[in-house]
């Protein structure tokens, strides 16, 4: 079966036997309004043959899409040659009226003149008696956050503290300079654009804004209109801003020709239980709702991949109450030849299913028993809760700039272990030597126990490492009532149901930040398109479980459809779907586990911002 990579290799090999050393295949940049039929007609070839040369391109490609075509110079030796200043071949129109340019895949690419913006200096302001942070920001037309960012060595600005004679940066003086490709790669994290990638997908993966991408890549103004070209080298962020230990490899979706997948869904519909119940009573059952939602999302993912040409043979099984039907399903040899089995929902049944199939078993949701799933055929799609604290401390150590750190806990076993783990991890940072640990006295924590250890010159971090509702609420209330000259950000690794019952305005006031296994930018066009399509199919907006069903199913099937071994695809990078991140790590003789997590913060307008 042929893949695009194979086609490129074939094109390279063909060069060695082509007539007069001319290239049989070249790449062509599609113009606005052109279809594959138009291009095929001008090349005097069948459009089906052209589509076979470009299996990942549809009949109506977007402008600037790069496709592979037969070299028109081979067919017509009298056609015009390329000029000495570029590497383009010429397609002759049938009426010889116009010419289109084609970049040759085997020729050396034209060198791009990379531009980057550097800060060559700053405009400054010397603080005078009676001036305030507010007055200075208004004078120079900047926000307080911008002033703080311009002056990283003056953390007291967060608390509106100034000193007479203090010299502040109020505006960066920027200069555009030209660098070669090697210098760019030495200075920046870069990304080479692949087929089907989008501006949204790239900015989402690297957690940067579109404005940041545009600013860093002035040589590609078309990014503003969401236009990319295959092979473009984009600057993502300066090398010094890259966090250590983070997987920055983006998994590239690809589909092998004639890809066929046998898929089984093992879900606890429990039809025998609901056979005599009214629909109203059925849908009062939480599990029934979760399973139904998950299935609707999975079904939508299957349809999406079928529309992309993947042949999927699907079998759906009702595993019954607590998986009681699984033994009968296995006995009937229903699972032996499946490429992937999504389910069962019960962790104690997953290992049993794994022994009965030649394919992989995808455990589709989080279970506090999932650590026991160690069989090599099992893929655990939800990160284990034990990894949340490590993810949080890794983030904090990466952004630490002298903050005053508190950890709030209690005397429970869970809290003691969490406090020890977080404190030890933070102190591994070269600059963190002191961490304040506070536990309730007589059932609560007085605000004074915080404030007497705080000062207006340091920003404060308060990390909540307890599940106790009283301790959580005490800590939050204490932070909301802090003096105006003290600033704080509250963190937690595990956002449990206690936080769901706290006013979101309170959480926003303390810059509440937490670890999450899901995040979706609901303002993005791509997410809204998904919501709209789901609603058109199911007459309701998708729940988190419906999105989970879509994301898990789509991601696993897309990896299998690549034609590569599933374990190999785990090493090829991280994938981001609608709201789930899949960063799989597989033990040599054990199961694969997902470590895809986010750091999420409440904004003042109650929206959520992804920090990591």
Coordinates of C-alpha atoms in Angstrom, one line a residue:
X1 CA 0.0 0.0 0.0
X2 CA 1.3 3.4 -1.0
X3 CA 1.8 6.4 1.3
X4 CA 2.8 9.9 0.4
X5 CA 6.3 9.2 1.8
X6 CA 6.6 6.3 -0.6
X7 CA 5.5 8.5 -3.5
X8 CA 8.2 11.0 -2.7
X9 CA 10.8 8.2 -2.5
X10 CA 9.5 6.8 -5.8
X11 CA 9.9 10.2 -7.3
X12 CA 13.5 10.5 -6.1
X13 CA 14.4 7.0 -7.5
X14 CA 12.7 7.8 -10.8
X15 CA 15.1 10.7 -11.3
X16 CA 18.0 8.4 -11.8
X17 CA 16.4 6.7 -14.8
X18 CA 14.5 9.7 -16.3
X19 CA 15.3 10.8 -19.8
X20 CA 18.1 13.4 -20.0
X21 CA 18.2 13.5 -16.1
X22 CA 15.0 15.4 -16.1
X23 CA 12.6 15.0 -13.2
X24 CA 9.4 12.9 -13.7
X25 CA 7.6 14.4 -10.8
X26 CA 7.5 18.0 -9.5
X27 CA 5.4 19.7 -6.9
X28 CA 2.8 22.3 -7.8
X29 CA 1.3 25.1 -5.7
X30 CA -2.4 25.2 -6.2
X31 CA -3.9 28.6 -7.2
X32 CA -7.0 30.1 -5.8
X33 CA -10.1 28.6 -7.5
X34 CA -8.3 25.7 -9.1
X35 CA -9.6 22.1 -8.7
X36 CA -7.8 18.8 -9.3
X37 CA -9.9 18.4 -12.4
X38 CA -8.7 21.7 -13.8
X39 CA -5.0 20.8 -13.2
X40 CA -5.4 17.3 -14.6
X41 CA -7.1 18.7 -17.8
X42 CA -4.2 21.1 -18.3
X43 CA -1.7 18.3 -17.9
X44 CA -3.7 16.1 -20.3
X45 CA -4.1 13.3 -17.7
X46 CA -7.0 11.6 -16.0
X47 CA -8.0 13.3 -12.7
X48 CA -8.2 9.9 -11.0
X49 CA -4.5 9.4 -11.8
X50 CA -3.7 12.8 -10.3
X51 CA -5.6 12.0 -7.2
X52 CA -3.8 8.7 -6.8
X53 CA -0.5 10.7 -6.9
X54 CA -1.9 12.8 -4.0
X55 CA -3.9 10.5 -1.7
X56 CA -4.1 13.1 1.1
X57 CA -5.6 15.9 -1.1
X58 CA -9.3 16.2 -2.0
X59 CA -10.9 17.2 -5.3
X60 CA -11.0 20.9 -4.2
X61 CA -7.7 21.7 -2.6
X62 CA -7.1 25.0 -0.7
X63 CA -5.1 27.7 -2.4
X64 CA -1.3 27.2 -1.8
X65 CA -1.7 23.5 -1.3
X66 CA 1.4 21.7 -2.7
X67 CA 0.6 18.6 -4.9
X68 CA 2.8 16.2 -6.9
X69 CA 2.3 16.2 -10.6
X70 CA 4.2 14.6 -13.6
X71 CA 6.8 17.0 -14.9
X72 CA 5.3 18.8 -17.9
X73 CA 8.8 19.2 -19.4
X74 CA 9.0 15.5 -19.9
X75 CA 5.9 15.5 -22.1
X76 CA 6.9 18.6 -24.1
X77 CA 10.6 19.1 -24.6
X78 CA 10.0 22.4 -26.3
X79 CA 8.3 24.0 -23.3
X80 CA 9.9 27.0 -21.8
X81 CA 12.8 26.5 -19.4
X82 CA 13.0 27.9 -15.9
X83 CA 15.0 31.1 -15.5
X84 CA 18.3 30.9 -13.8
X85 CA 17.0 32.8 -10.7
X86 CA 14.3 30.4 -9.6
X87 CA 13.6 26.6 -9.3
X88 CA 10.3 26.5 -11.1
X89 CA 9.2 24.4 -14.1
X90 CA 6.5 25.5 -16.4
X91 CA 3.0 24.0 -17.2
X92 CA 1.9 24.9 -20.7
X93 CA -1.7 25.9 -21.0
X94 CA -3.6 24.2 -23.8
X95 CA -4.1 27.6 -25.5
X96 CA -0.5 28.6 -24.5
X97 CA -1.9 31.8 -23.1
X98 CA -0.6 31.7 -19.5
X99 CA 2.0 30.0 -17.4
X100 CA 1.9 28.6 -13.9
X101 CA 5.0 28.0 -11.7
X102 CA 5.8 24.7 -10.1
X103 CA 8.4 24.1 -7.4
X104 CA 10.6 21.0 -8.2
X105 CA 10.7 18.6 -5.3
X106 CA 14.2 17.4 -6.1
X107 CA 15.7 20.8 -6.6
X108 CA 17.2 22.7 -3.7
X109 CA 14.6 25.0 -2.2
X110 CA 14.8 28.7 -2.7
X111 CA 16.3 30.2 0.5
X112 CA 13.8 32.1 2.6
X113 CA 15.0 35.3 4.0
X114 CA 13.9 34.9 7.7
X115 CA 13.2 38.0 9.6
X116 CA 12.8 38.3 13.4
X117 CA 12.1 41.1 15.8
X118 CA 14.6 41.8 18.5
X119 CA 14.5 44.3 21.4
X120 CA 17.4 46.7 21.0
X121 CA 16.5 48.8 24.0
X122 CA 13.8 50.4 26.1
X123 CA 12.2 53.8 26.6
X124 CA 12.3 54.5 30.3
X125 CA 10.6 56.6 33.0
X126 CA 12.1 57.8 36.2
X127 CA 9.5 57.7 39.1
X128 CA 8.9 61.1 40.8
X129 CA 7.2 61.9 44.1
X130 CA 3.4 61.4 44.1
X131 CA 3.3 59.2 41.0
X132 CA 1.4 55.9 41.0
X133 CA 1.5 52.8 38.8
X134 CA -2.0 53.7 37.4
X135 CA -0.8 57.2 36.4
X136 CA 2.4 55.9 34.7
X137 CA 0.4 53.2 32.7
X138 CA -2.1 55.9 31.5
X139 CA 0.7 58.3 30.6
X140 CA 2.3 55.7 28.3
X141 CA -0.8 53.9 27.1
X142 CA 0.1 50.5 28.5
X143 CA -1.6 48.1 30.9
X144 CA -0.4 47.2 34.4
X145 CA 0.4 43.7 33.2
X146 CA 2.5 45.1 30.3
X147 CA 4.4 47.3 32.8
X148 CA 5.1 44.3 35.0
X149 CA 6.3 42.3 32.0
X150 CA 8.6 45.1 30.9
X151 CA 10.1 45.2 34.4
X152 CA 10.7 41.6 35.5
X153 CA 13.2 42.7 38.2
X154 CA 10.5 44.9 39.9
X155 CA 8.1 42.4 41.3
X156 CA 6.8 45.0 43.7
X157 CA 4.8 46.6 40.8
X158 CA 2.3 43.8 41.2
X159 CA 1.4 45.4 44.6
X160 CA 1.4 49.0 43.1
X161 CA 4.6 49.8 45.0
X162 CA 7.0 52.5 43.6
X163 CA 10.2 54.2 44.8
X164 CA 11.2 57.7 44.0
X165 CA 14.0 57.7 41.4
X166 CA 13.2 54.2 40.3
X167 CA 13.8 53.7 36.5
X168 CA 11.1 51.7 34.8
X169 CA 11.0 50.4 31.2
X170 CA 7.8 51.7 29.6
X171 CA 8.2 50.7 26.0
X172 CA 10.4 48.1 24.1
X173 CA 12.3 49.4 21.1
X174 CA 12.0 46.8 18.5
X175 CA 14.2 46.2 15.5
X176 CA 13.7 43.7 12.6
X177 CA 16.8 41.8 11.6
X178 CA 17.5 39.1 9.0
X179 CA 18.8 35.7 10.0
X180 CA 19.6 32.5 8.0
X181 CA 17.9 29.2 8.7
X182 CA 20.7 27.9 10.9
X183 CA 20.6 31.0 13.1
X184 CA 16.8 30.7 13.3
X185 CA 17.0 27.1 14.5
X186 CA 19.7 28.0 17.1
X187 CA 17.6 30.9 18.5
X188 CA 14.0 29.5 18.3
X189 CA 11.9 26.4 18.7
X190 CA 10.7 25.9 15.1
X191 CA 8.0 24.0 13.3
X192 CA 8.0 22.8 9.7
X193 CA 4.5 22.9 8.3
X194 CA 3.1 19.5 7.1
X195 CA 0.2 18.6 4.9
X196 CA -3.3 19.4 6.4
X197 CA -1.9 21.4 9.3
X198 CA -3.7 24.6 10.3
X199 CA -2.7 27.8 12.1
X200 CA -5.2 26.9 14.9
X201 CA -3.7 23.4 15.3
X202 CA -0.1 24.7 15.5
X203 CA -0.9 27.5 17.9
X204 CA -3.0 25.2 20.1
X205 CA -0.3 22.5 20.3
X206 CA 2.4 24.9 21.3
X207 CA 0.1 27.0 23.5
X208 CA 0.8 30.3 21.8
X209 CA -1.5 32.9 20.3
X210 CA -2.0 33.6 16.6
X211 CA -0.8 37.1 17.2
X212 CA 2.5 35.7 18.7
X213 CA 2.9 33.5 15.6
X214 CA 2.3 36.4 13.3
X215 CA 4.7 38.6 15.2
X216 CA 7.5 36.0 15.2
X217 CA 7.1 35.3 11.5
X218 CA 6.9 38.7 9.6
X219 CA 8.2 37.0 6.5
X220 CA 4.9 35.0 6.2
X221 CA 2.2 37.7 6.3
X222 CA -0.3 35.2 4.9
X223 CA -0.6 33.6 8.4
X224 CA -2.9 36.5 9.3
X225 CA -5.4 34.9 6.8
X226 CA -4.8 31.4 8.2
X227 CA -2.8 30.4 5.1
X228 CA 0.2 28.0 5.4
X229 CA 2.4 26.3 2.9
X230 CA 3.8 22.8 3.2
X231 CA 7.5 23.0 4.2
X232 CA 7.3 26.5 5.8
X233 CA 9.7 26.9 8.7
X234 CA 7.8 28.7 11.5
X235 CA 9.4 30.3 14.5
X236 CA 7.4 29.2 17.6
X237 CA 9.1 30.7 20.6
X238 CA 12.6 31.7 21.7
X239 CA 14.8 28.7 22.9
X240 CA 15.1 30.2 26.4
X241 CA 11.3 30.0 26.9
X242 CA 11.1 26.3 26.2
X243 CA 10.2 24.3 29.3
X244 CA 12.5 21.3 30.0
X245 CA 11.0 17.8 29.9
X246 CA 8.0 18.8 27.8
X247 CA 7.2 16.7 24.7
X248 CA 7.1 19.1 21.8
X249 CA 6.7 16.6 19.0
X250 CA 3.3 17.0 17.4
X251 CA 1.8 13.7 16.1
X252 CA 1.1 14.0 12.3
X253 CA -2.2 12.4 11.3
X254 CA -1.8 10.2 8.1
X255 CA -3.9 7.6 6.5
X256 CA -2.6 4.6 4.6
X257 CA -4.2 3.8 1.3
X258 CA -7.1 1.2 1.6
X259 CA -6.8 1.3 5.4
X260 CA -9.2 -1.2 7.0
X261 CA -9.9 -1.4 10.7
X262 CA -11.9 -4.0 12.7
X263 CA -13.3 -2.2 15.7
X264 CA -15.3 -3.5 18.7
X265 CA -17.1 -1.3 21.2
X266 CA -17.7 -3.0 24.6
X267 CA -20.1 -0.7 26.5
X268 CA -22.4 -1.4 29.4
X269 CA -25.7 -0.4 27.8
X270 CA -27.4 -2.9 30.2
X271 CA -30.3 -3.3 27.9
X272 CA -31.7 -6.3 29.9
X273 CA -32.0 -4.0 32.9
X274 CA -33.8 -1.2 31.1
X275 CA -36.0 -3.4 29.0
X276 CA -39.0 -2.9 31.3
X277 CA -38.2 0.7 32.4
X278 CA -39.6 3.9 30.9
X279 CA -37.2 6.1 29.0
X280 CA -37.6 8.8 31.7
X281 CA -36.3 6.4 34.4
X282 CA -33.5 5.1 32.2
X283 CA -32.1 8.5 31.6
X284 CA -32.2 9.4 35.3
X285 CA -29.4 6.8 35.6
X286 CA -26.0 8.5 35.5
X287 CA -24.2 5.5 33.9
X288 CA -26.8 5.2 31.2
X289 CA -26.3 8.8 30.3
X290 CA -22.5 8.5 30.3
X291 CA -22.5 5.4 28.1
X292 CA -25.0 6.8 25.7
X293 CA -23.0 10.1 25.4
X294 CA -19.7 8.2 25.0
X295 CA -21.2 6.1 22.2
X296 CA -22.6 9.1 20.3
X297 CA -19.2 10.7 20.3
X298 CA -17.5 7.5 19.2
X299 CA -20.0 7.0 16.4
X300 CA -19.3 10.5 15.2
X301 CA -15.5 9.8 15.2
X302 CA -16.1 6.6 13.2
X303 CA -18.2 8.5 10.6
X304 CA -15.5 11.2 10.3
X305 CA -12.8 8.7 9.5
X306 CA -15.0 6.8 7.1
X307 CA -15.5 10.1 5.3
X308 CA -11.7 10.3 5.0
X309 CA -11.6 6.9 3.2
X310 CA -10.9 4.6 6.1
X311 CA -12.9 1.3 6.0
X312 CA -14.1 0.5 9.5
X313 CA -15.9 -2.7 10.4
X314 CA -17.7 -2.0 13.7
X315 CA -19.2 -4.4 16.1
X316 CA -21.0 -3.1 19.2
X317 CA -21.5 -5.3 22.3
X318 CA -23.6 -4.7 25.4
X319 CA -21.4 -5.9 28.3
X320 CA -24.3 -5.9 30.7
X321 CA -24.4 -5.0 34.4
X322 CA -20.8 -5.0 35.8
X323 CA -19.6 -6.7 32.6
X324 CA -21.5 -10.0 33.1
X325 CA -21.9 -10.6 29.4
X326 CA -18.1 -10.4 28.6
X327 CA -17.4 -14.1 29.2
X328 CA -20.1 -15.0 26.7
X329 CA -18.8 -12.5 24.1
X330 CA -15.3 -14.0 24.5
X331 CA -16.6 -17.6 24.3
X332 CA -18.1 -16.8 20.9
X333 CA -14.8 -15.7 19.5
X334 CA -16.2 -12.3 18.8
X335 CA -13.1 -10.4 19.8
X336 CA -10.2 -12.5 18.5
X337 CA -9.6 -10.7 15.2
X338 CA -10.4 -7.1 16.2
X339 CA -7.7 -4.5 15.6
X340 CA -9.0 -2.4 18.5
X341 CA -11.5 -2.9 21.3
X342 CA -12.8 0.3 23.0
X343 CA -14.0 -0.9 26.4
X344 CA -14.9 -2.5 28.7
X345 CA -15.8 0.2 31.2
X346 CA -14.9 -1.9 34.2
X347 CA -11.2 -2.1 34.9
X348 CA -11.4 -5.6 36.4
X349 CA -12.7 -6.9 33.0
X350 CA -10.1 -5.2 30.8
X351 CA -7.3 -7.6 31.4
X352 CA -9.6 -10.6 30.7
X353 CA -10.6 -9.0 27.4
X354 CA -6.9 -8.3 26.5
X355 CA -6.1 -12.0 26.7
X356 CA -8.8 -12.8 24.2
X357 CA -7.8 -10.6 21.3
X358 CA -4.9 -10.0 18.9
X359 CA -5.6 -6.2 18.9
X360 CA -5.3 -3.5 21.5
X361 CA -7.8 -2.9 24.3
X362 CA -8.5 0.8 24.9
X363 CA -9.6 1.6 28.5
X364 CA -11.8 4.6 27.8
X365 CA -12.1 6.6 31.0
X366 CA -10.4 7.2 34.4
X367 CA -10.6 4.6 37.2
X368 CA -8.9 4.7 40.6
X369 CA -8.1 1.0 39.9
X370 CA -6.4 1.6 36.5
X371 CA -2.9 1.2 37.9
X372 CA -3.6 -2.6 38.0
X373 CA -4.0 -2.6 34.2
X374 CA -0.4 -3.6 33.2
X375 CA -1.0 -5.9 30.2
X376 CA 1.0 -4.8 27.1
X377 CA -2.2 -4.8 24.9
X378 CA -4.0 -2.2 27.1
X379 CA -4.0 1.5 26.4
X380 CA -5.1 3.8 29.3
X381 CA -6.6 6.9 27.8
X382 CA -6.9 9.0 31.1
X383 CA -3.9 10.2 33.1
X384 CA -3.5 8.7 36.5
X385 CA -4.3 11.1 39.3
X386 CA -0.9 10.5 40.9
X387 CA 0.7 12.4 38.0
X388 CA -1.2 15.6 38.6
X389 CA 1.0 16.9 41.4
X390 CA 4.2 16.2 39.5
X391 CA 2.7 18.1 36.5
X392 CA 1.8 21.1 38.7
X393 CA 5.2 21.3 40.4
X394 CA 7.0 21.0 37.0
X395 CA 5.0 24.0 35.8
X396 CA 5.7 26.0 39.0
X397 CA 9.4 25.4 38.9
X398 CA 9.5 26.5 35.2
X399 CA 7.8 29.9 36.0
X400 CA 9.2 30.6 39.5
X401 CA 10.5 34.2 39.9
X402 CA 11.0 34.5 43.7
X403 CA 7.3 34.0 44.8
X404 CA 6.5 33.3 48.5
X405 CA 5.1 29.7 48.6
X406 CA 2.5 28.3 50.9
X407 CA 1.0 24.7 51.0
X408 CA -2.3 24.2 52.7
X409 CA -3.1 20.7 54.0
X410 CA -4.5 18.6 56.8
X411 CA -3.6 15.5 58.8
X412 CA -5.2 13.0 56.5
X413 CA -2.9 10.4 54.8
X414 CA -3.7 11.8 51.3
X415 CA -2.8 15.4 52.4
X416 CA 0.4 14.4 54.2
X417 CA 1.6 12.5 51.1
X418 CA 0.6 15.4 48.8
X419 CA 2.4 18.0 51.0
X420 CA 5.5 15.9 51.1
X421 CA 5.6 15.3 47.4
X422 CA 4.9 18.9 46.4
X423 CA 7.3 20.4 48.9
X424 CA 10.1 18.0 48.0
X425 CA 9.7 18.6 44.3
X426 CA 9.7 22.4 44.7
X427 CA 12.8 22.4 46.8
X428 CA 14.6 20.6 44.1
X429 CA 14.6 23.9 42.3
X430 CA 17.9 25.7 42.9
X431 CA 16.2 28.9 44.0
X432 CA 13.4 27.5 46.3
X433 CA 14.6 26.8 49.8
X434 CA 11.6 27.8 51.9
X435 CA 8.0 26.5 51.6
X436 CA 5.4 27.4 54.3
X437 CA 3.1 24.5 55.3
X438 CA -0.2 25.4 57.0
X439 CA -2.7 23.0 58.5
X440 CA -6.0 23.8 60.4
X441 CA -5.9 24.6 64.1
X442 CA -9.1 23.7 65.9
X443 CA -10.7 23.0 62.5
X444 CA -9.8 26.2 60.6
X445 CA -6.9 28.3 59.4
X446 CA -6.8 31.9 60.5
X447 CA -6.0 34.5 57.9
X448 CA -3.3 36.0 60.1
X449 CA -1.3 32.8 59.7
X450 CA -0.9 33.7 56.1
X451 CA -0.5 37.4 56.3
X452 CA 2.2 37.4 58.9
X453 CA 4.4 35.4 56.5
X454 CA 3.5 37.6 53.5
X455 CA 4.9 41.0 52.4
X456 CA 4.0 43.4 49.8
X457 CA 7.2 43.0 47.8
X458 CA 6.6 39.3 47.0
X459 CA 3.9 37.7 45.0
X460 CA 2.3 34.8 46.8
X461 CA 1.5 31.2 45.7
X462 CA -0.9 29.2 47.8
X463 CA -1.1 25.5 46.9
X464 CA -4.0 23.6 48.3
X465 CA -3.1 20.0 49.0
X466 CA -6.2 18.7 50.7
X467 CA -9.6 17.3 49.8
X468 CA -11.2 18.6 53.1
X469 CA -13.9 21.1 52.2
X470 CA -13.5 23.2 55.3
X471 CA -9.7 23.6 54.8
X472 CA -10.3 24.5 51.1
X473 CA -12.9 27.1 51.8
X474 CA -10.9 28.6 54.7
X475 CA -7.9 29.0 52.4
X476 CA -9.9 30.6 49.6
X477 CA -11.7 33.0 52.0
X478 CA -8.4 34.0 53.6
X479 CA -7.0 34.8 50.1
X480 CA -10.0 36.8 49.1
X481 CA -9.7 39.1 52.1
X482 CA -6.0 39.9 51.8
X483 CA -4.9 43.5 52.1
X484 CA -4.8 45.4 48.8
X485 CA -1.0 45.6 48.7
X486 CA -0.6 41.8 48.7
X487 CA -1.2 39.6 45.6
X488 CA -1.9 35.9 45.4
X489 CA -2.4 33.0 43.0
X490 CA -4.1 29.8 44.4
X491 CA -3.3 26.4 42.9
X492 CA -4.4 22.9 43.3
X493 CA -3.4 19.6 41.6
X494 CA -6.8 17.9 42.1
X495 CA -9.9 20.1 41.4
X496 CA -12.6 18.0 43.2
X497 CA -16.3 18.6 43.6
X498 CA -15.7 21.0 46.5
X499 CA -14.6 23.7 44.0
X500 CA -17.7 23.1 41.9
X501 CA -19.7 24.5 44.8
X502 CA -17.6 27.7 45.2
X503 CA -18.7 30.9 43.4
X504 CA -16.6 31.2 40.2
X505 CA -16.1 34.9 40.9
X506 CA -14.3 34.0 44.1
X507 CA -12.1 31.6 42.2
X508 CA -11.3 34.3 39.6
X509 CA -10.4 36.8 42.3
X510 CA -7.6 34.5 43.6
X511 CA -6.4 33.6 40.1
X512 CA -7.4 30.0 40.8
X513 CA -5.2 27.6 38.7
X514 CA -5.5 23.9 38.5
X515 CA -4.4 20.7 36.7
X516 CA -7.0 19.3 34.2
X517 CA -7.1 16.4 31.8
X518 CA -9.4 18.4 29.4
X519 CA -9.3 21.9 27.9
X520 CA -11.1 23.3 24.9
X521 CA -10.9 26.8 23.5
X522 CA -14.6 27.3 23.1
X523 CA -14.1 30.5 21.2
X524 CA -12.2 28.8 18.4
X525 CA -13.9 28.1 15.1
X526 CA -12.8 24.5 15.1
X527 CA -14.5 23.7 18.4
X528 CA -17.6 25.5 17.4
X529 CA -17.8 23.5 14.2
X530 CA -17.6 20.3 16.2
X531 CA -20.4 21.5 18.6
X532 CA -22.6 22.5 15.7
X533 CA -22.1 19.2 13.9
X534 CA -22.8 17.1 17.0
X535 CA -25.9 19.1 17.7
X536 CA -27.2 18.6 14.2
X537 CA -26.8 14.9 14.6
X538 CA -28.0 14.5 18.2
X539 CA -30.2 17.5 18.8
X540 CA -28.1 18.5 21.9
X541 CA -24.7 19.9 22.7
X542 CA -22.0 17.4 23.5
X543 CA -21.3 16.5 27.1
X544 CA -17.7 16.0 28.3
X545 CA -18.3 12.2 28.0
X546 CA -19.5 12.6 24.4
X547 CA -16.4 14.6 23.6
X548 CA -14.3 11.9 25.3
X549 CA -16.0 9.3 23.2
X550 CA -15.1 11.2 20.1
X551 CA -11.6 12.1 21.1
X552 CA -10.6 8.6 22.3
X553 CA -12.1 6.8 19.3
X554 CA -10.8 9.3 16.7
X555 CA -7.3 9.3 18.1
X556 CA -6.9 5.6 18.3
X557 CA -8.4 4.9 14.9
X558 CA -6.3 7.6 13.2
X559 CA -3.1 6.1 14.7
X560 CA -4.1 2.6 13.5
X561 CA -5.1 4.0 10.0
X562 CA -1.5 5.3 9.6
X563 CA -0.4 1.7 8.9
X564 CA 2.2 1.9 11.6
X565 CA 2.5 -0.2 14.7
X566 CA 0.4 1.6 17.4
X567 CA 3.4 1.7 19.8
X568 CA 5.5 3.4 17.1
X569 CA 2.8 6.1 16.8
X570 CA 3.0 6.8 20.5
X571 CA 6.7 7.7 20.1
X572 CA 5.9 10.0 17.2
X573 CA 4.3 12.7 19.2
X574 CA 1.5 14.2 21.2
X575 CA -2.0 14.7 19.6
X576 CA -4.6 17.2 20.6
X577 CA -8.2 16.5 19.8
X578 CA -11.3 18.5 20.7
X579 CA -10.6 18.8 24.4
X580 CA -8.3 15.9 25.2
X581 CA -4.5 15.6 24.9
X582 CA -2.9 12.2 24.2
X583 CA 0.7 11.9 25.3
X584 CA 1.2 8.2 25.4
X585 CA 4.1 6.5 27.2
X586 CA 4.4 2.7 26.9
X587 CA 6.4 0.5 29.2
X588 CA 8.6 -2.1 27.5
X589 CA 6.5 -5.0 28.7
X590 CA 3.6 -3.1 30.1
X591 CA 0.6 -1.0 29.2
X592 CA 0.5 2.4 27.5
X593 CA -0.6 5.3 29.6
X594 CA -1.7 8.8 28.7
X595 CA 0.1 11.7 30.4
X596 CA -1.7 14.4 28.6
X597 CA -2.5 17.2 31.1
X598 CA -3.1 21.0 31.1
X599 CA -2.6 23.8 33.5
X600 CA -5.8 26.0 33.5
X601 CA -6.4 29.4 35.1
X602 CA -9.6 31.4 35.8
X603 CA -9.5 34.8 34.2
X604 CA -11.3 37.8 35.8
X605 CA -14.1 37.5 33.2
X606 CA -14.6 33.9 34.3
X607 CA -13.2 32.5 31.1
X608 CA -10.5 29.8 31.3
X609 CA -6.9 30.2 30.1
X610 CA -4.5 27.4 29.3
X611 CA -1.1 28.1 30.9
X612 CA 0.5 24.8 29.9

